[in-house]
Short mmCIF file of C-alpha atoms in Angstrom, two decimals:
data_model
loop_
_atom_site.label_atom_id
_atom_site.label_comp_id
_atom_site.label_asym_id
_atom_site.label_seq_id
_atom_site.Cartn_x
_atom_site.Cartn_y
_atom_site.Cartn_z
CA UNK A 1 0.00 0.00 0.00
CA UNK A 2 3.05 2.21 0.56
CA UNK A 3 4.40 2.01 -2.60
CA UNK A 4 0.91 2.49 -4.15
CA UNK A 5 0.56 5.91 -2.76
CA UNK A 6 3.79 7.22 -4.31
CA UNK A 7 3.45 8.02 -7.68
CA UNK A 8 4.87 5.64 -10.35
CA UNK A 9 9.39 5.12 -10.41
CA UNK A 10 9.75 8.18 -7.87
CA UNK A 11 13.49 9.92 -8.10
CA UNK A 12 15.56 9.02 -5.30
CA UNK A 13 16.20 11.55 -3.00
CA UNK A 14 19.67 12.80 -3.82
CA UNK A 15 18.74 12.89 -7.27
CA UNK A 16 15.77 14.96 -6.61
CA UNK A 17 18.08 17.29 -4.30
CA UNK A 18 20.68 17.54 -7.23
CA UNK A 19 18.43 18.42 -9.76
CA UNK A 20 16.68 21.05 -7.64
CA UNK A 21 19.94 22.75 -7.22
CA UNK A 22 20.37 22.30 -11.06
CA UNK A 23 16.70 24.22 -12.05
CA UNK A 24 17.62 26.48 -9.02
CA UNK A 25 21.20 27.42 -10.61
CA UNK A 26 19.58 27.67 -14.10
CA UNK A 27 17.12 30.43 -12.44
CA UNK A 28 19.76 31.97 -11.07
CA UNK A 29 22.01 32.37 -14.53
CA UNK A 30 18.95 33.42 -16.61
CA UNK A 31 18.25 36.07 -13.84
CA UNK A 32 22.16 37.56 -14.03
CA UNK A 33 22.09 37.21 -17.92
CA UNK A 34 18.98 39.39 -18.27
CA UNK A 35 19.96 42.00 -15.93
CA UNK A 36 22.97 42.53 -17.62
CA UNK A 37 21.40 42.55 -21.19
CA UNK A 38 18.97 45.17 -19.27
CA UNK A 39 22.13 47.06 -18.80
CA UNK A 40 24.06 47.09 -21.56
CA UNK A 41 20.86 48.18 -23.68
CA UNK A 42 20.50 51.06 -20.97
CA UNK A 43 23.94 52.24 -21.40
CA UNK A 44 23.90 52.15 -24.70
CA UNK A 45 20.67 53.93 -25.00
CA UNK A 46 21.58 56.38 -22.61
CA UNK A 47 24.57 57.45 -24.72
CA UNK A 48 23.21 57.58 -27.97
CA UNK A 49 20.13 59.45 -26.52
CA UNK A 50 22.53 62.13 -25.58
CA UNK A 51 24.59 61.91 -29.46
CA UNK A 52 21.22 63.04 -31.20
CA UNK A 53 20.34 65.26 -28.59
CA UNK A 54 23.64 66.77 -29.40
CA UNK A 55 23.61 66.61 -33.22
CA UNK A 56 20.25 68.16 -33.03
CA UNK A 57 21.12 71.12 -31.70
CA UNK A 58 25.06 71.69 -32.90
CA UNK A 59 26.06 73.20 -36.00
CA UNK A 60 28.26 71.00 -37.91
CA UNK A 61 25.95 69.24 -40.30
CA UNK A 62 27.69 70.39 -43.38
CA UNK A 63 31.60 72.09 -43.44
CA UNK A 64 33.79 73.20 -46.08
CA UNK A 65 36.25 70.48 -47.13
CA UNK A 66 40.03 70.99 -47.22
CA UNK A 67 40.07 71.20 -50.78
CA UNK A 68 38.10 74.54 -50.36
CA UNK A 69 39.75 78.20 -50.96
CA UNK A 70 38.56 79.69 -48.12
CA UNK A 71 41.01 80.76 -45.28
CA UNK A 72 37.74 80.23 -42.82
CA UNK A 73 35.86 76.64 -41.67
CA UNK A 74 31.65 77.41 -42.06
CA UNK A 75 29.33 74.88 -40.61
CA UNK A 76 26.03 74.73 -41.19
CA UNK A 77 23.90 73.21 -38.82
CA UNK A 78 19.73 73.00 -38.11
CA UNK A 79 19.55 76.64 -36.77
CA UNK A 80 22.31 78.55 -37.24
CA UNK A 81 25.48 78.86 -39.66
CA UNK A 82 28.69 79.37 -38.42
CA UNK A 83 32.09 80.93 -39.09
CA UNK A 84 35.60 80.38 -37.86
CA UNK A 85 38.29 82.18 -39.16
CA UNK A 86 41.57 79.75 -39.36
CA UNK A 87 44.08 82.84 -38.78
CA UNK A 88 42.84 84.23 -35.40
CA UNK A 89 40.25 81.97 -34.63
CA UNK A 90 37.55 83.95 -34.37
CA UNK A 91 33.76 82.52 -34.58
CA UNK A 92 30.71 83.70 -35.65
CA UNK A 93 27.11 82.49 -35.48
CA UNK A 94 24.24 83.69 -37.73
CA UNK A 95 20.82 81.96 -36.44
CA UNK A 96 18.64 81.30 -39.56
CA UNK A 97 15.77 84.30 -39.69
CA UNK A 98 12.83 81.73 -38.51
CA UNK A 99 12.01 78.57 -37.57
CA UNK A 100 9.06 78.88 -39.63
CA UNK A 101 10.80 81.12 -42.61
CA UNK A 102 11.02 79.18 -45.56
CA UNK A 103 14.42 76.54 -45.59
CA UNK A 104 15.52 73.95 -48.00
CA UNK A 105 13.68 70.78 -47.71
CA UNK A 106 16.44 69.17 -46.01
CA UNK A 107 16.74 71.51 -43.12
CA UNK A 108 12.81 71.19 -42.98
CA UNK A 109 12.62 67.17 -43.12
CA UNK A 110 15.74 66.96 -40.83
CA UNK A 111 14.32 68.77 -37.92
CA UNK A 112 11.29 67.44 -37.85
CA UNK A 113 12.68 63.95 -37.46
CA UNK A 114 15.62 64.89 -35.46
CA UNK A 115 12.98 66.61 -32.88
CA UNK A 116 10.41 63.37 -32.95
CA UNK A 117 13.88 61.14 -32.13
CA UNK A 118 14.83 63.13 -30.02
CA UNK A 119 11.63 62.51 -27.79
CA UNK A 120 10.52 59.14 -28.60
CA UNK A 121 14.41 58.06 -27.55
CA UNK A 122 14.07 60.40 -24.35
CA UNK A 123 11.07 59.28 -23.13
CA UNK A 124 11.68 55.67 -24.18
CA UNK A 125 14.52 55.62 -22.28
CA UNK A 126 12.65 56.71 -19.04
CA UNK A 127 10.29 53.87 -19.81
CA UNK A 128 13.46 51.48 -19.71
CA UNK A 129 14.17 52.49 -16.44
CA UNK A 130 11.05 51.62 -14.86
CA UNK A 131 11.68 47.82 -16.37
CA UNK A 132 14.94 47.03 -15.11
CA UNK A 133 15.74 44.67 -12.79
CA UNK A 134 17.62 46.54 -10.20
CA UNK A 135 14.88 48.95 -9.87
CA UNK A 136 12.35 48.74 -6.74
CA UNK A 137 9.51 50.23 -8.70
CA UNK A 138 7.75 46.72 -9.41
CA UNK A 139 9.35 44.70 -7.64
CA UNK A 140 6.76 41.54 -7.66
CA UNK A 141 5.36 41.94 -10.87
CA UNK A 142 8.32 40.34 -13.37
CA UNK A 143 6.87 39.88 -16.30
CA UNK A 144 5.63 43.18 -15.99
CA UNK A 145 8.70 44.91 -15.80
CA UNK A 146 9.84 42.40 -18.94
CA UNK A 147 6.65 43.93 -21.08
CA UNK A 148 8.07 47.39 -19.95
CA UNK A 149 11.36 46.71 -21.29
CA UNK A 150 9.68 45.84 -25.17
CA UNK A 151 7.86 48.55 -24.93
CA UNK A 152 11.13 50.73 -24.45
CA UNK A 153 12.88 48.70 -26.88
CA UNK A 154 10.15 49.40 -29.21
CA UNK A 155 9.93 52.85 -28.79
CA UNK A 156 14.11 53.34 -28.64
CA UNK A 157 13.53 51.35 -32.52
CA UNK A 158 11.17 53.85 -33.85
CA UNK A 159 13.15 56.85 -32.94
CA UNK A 160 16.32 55.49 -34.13
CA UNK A 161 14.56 54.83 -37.54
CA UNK A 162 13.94 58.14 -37.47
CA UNK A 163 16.78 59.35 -36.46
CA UNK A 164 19.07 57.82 -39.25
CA UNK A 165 16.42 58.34 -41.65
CA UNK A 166 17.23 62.26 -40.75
CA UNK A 167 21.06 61.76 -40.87
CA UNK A 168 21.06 59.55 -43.62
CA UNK A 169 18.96 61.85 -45.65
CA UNK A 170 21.26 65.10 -44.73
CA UNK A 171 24.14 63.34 -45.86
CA UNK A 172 22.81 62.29 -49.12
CA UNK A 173 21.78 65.65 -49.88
CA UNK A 174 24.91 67.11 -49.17
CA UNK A 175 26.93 65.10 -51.66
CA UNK A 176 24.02 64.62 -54.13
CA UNK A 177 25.30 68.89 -54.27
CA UNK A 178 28.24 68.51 -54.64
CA UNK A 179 28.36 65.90 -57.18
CA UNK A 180 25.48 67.71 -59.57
CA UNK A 181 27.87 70.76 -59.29
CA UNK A 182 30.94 68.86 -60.41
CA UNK A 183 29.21 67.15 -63.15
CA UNK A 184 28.11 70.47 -64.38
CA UNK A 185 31.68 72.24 -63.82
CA UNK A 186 30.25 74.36 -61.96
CA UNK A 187 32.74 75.67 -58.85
CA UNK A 188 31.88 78.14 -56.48
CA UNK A 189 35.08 78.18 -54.43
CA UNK A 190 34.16 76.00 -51.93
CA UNK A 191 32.91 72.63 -51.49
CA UNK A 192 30.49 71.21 -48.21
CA UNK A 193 31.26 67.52 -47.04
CA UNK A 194 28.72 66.39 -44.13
CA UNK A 195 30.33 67.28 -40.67
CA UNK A 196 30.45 65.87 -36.71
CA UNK A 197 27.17 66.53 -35.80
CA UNK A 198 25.93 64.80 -38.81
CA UNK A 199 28.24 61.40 -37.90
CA UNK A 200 26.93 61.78 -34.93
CA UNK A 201 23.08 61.48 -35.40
CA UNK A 202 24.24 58.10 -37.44
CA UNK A 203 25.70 56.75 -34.76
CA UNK A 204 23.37 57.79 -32.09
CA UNK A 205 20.91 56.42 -34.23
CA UNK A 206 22.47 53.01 -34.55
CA UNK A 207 23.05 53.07 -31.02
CA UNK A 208 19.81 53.16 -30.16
CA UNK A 209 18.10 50.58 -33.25
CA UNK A 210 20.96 47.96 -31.49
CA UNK A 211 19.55 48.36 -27.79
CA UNK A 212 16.02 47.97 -28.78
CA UNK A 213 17.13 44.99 -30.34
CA UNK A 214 18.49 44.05 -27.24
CA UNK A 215 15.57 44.56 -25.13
CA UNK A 216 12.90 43.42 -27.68
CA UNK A 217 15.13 39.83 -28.78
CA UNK A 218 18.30 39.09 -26.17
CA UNK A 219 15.74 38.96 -23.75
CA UNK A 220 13.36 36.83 -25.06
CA UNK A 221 16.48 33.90 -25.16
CA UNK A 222 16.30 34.56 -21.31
CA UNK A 223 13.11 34.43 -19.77
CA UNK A 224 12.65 35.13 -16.28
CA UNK A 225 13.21 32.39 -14.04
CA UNK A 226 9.67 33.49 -11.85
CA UNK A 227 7.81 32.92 -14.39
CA UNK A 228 8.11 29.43 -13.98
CA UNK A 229 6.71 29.44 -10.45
CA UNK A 230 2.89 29.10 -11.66
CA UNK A 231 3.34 26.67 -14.17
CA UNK A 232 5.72 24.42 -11.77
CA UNK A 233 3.17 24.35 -8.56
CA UNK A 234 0.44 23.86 -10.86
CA UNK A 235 2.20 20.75 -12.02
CA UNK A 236 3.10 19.63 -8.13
CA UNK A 237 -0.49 19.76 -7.20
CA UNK A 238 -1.76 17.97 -10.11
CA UNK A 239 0.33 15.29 -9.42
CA UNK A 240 -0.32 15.11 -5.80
CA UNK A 241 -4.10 15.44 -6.29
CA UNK A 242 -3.58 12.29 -8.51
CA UNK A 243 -1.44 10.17 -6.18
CA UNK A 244 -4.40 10.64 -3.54
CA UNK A 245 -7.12 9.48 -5.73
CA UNK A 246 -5.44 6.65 -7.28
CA UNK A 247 -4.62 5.59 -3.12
CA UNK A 248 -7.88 6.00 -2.76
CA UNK A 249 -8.94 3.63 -5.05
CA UNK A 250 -6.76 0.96 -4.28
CA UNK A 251 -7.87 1.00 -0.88
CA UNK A 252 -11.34 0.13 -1.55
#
């Protein structure tokens, strides 16, 4: 009757002790591995948040190249142009008349998606802190705080799209220029090669497409250990409940 009780080829007990400590230690890795995919993607979104921010609002989208014959470096940026004379080093800003003046399409196109990266990046980064692991805010609720980090990665995607869309476009108009005036031998005494702040929006961009890939696919290879819990005591007490009825039965 003993052995009818237990349910059928039970695991010894040190086996059942070492492979406790085996799902236990599995738990554990998955746990480290996300939190540190968690932040990696923060620190890398945190970073490139900041390059757009700062190739948004800097002035060295397009400079004179070094084959020019001009004795000054000009930028051009969104908003203003600027001038630096190479003998004393003087520098001189001109803001554009208006922000709603009329501009060349580029200038247009590229601040409009510069400004909408800028925010969706900003304020999916602030969503990204709410999901990590190390933060209180949450606490019990894991696979709510893993939704919250796709949702950040998602939103960190979109304004990266955007945000090398903007760069991407800039720089292609720049040397679409230059080339049409070279084909037509046409020289104006100075030529404009895409600058910093233009570099700079790519690779803030790409920074931020690679940590929502992070947080919307790493992740997934690493599911959180907790999540387990339900579907492991639900399997316990099934089993249990079983073993009782089928005792039951033998006893009558």
């Amino acid at each position: 009757l003993r052995s009818v009780t237990n349910p059928p080829h039970p695991l010894p007990s040190h086996c059942q002790v070492l492979w406790d400590a085996i799902l236990r230690e599995g738990r554990n890795i998955n746990a480290t591995m996300i939190l540190m995919v968690q932040i990696l993607a923060f620190s890398l979104a945190l970073l490139s948040t900041l390059f757009l921010i700062v190739a948004t609002w800097t002035d060295c989208w397009m400079v004179n190249s070094d084959d020019s014959l001009e004795v000054s470096q000009k930028c051009r940026g969104l908003w203003w142009e600027c001038v630096t004379n190479n003998v004393d080093g003087i520098r001189t800003c001109d803001q554009y008349d208006s922000i709603l003046a009329e501009h060349p399409f580029k200038i247009v196109l590229t601040r409009a998606l510069m400004i909408t990266s800028d925010i969706l990046t900003g304020f999916g980064l602030i969503v990204l802190i709410l999901g990590l692991e190390c933060v209180k805010i949450l606490k019990d609720e894991p696979q709510v705080k893993l939704r919250i980090c796709y949702v950040a990665g998602f939103i960190l995607g979109m304004g990266g799209v955007l945000g090398m869309v903007g760069s991407v476009w800039y720089a292609v108009d720049v040397y679409v220029e230059r080339v049409t005036l070279l084909f037509h031998n046409i020289f104006l005494g100075i030529h404009y090669e895409f600058g910093w702040s233009c570099w700079l929006g790519m690779v803030g961009s790409t920074g931020c497409f690679l940590a929502s890939v992070l947080l919307t696919c790493c992740i997934c290879l690493f599911r959180d250990p907790r999540s387990n819990r339900h579907e492991l005591s639900f399997h316990q007490n099934t089993r249990t409940h079983t073993g009782k009825m089928y005792a039951m039965d033998s006893r009558v």
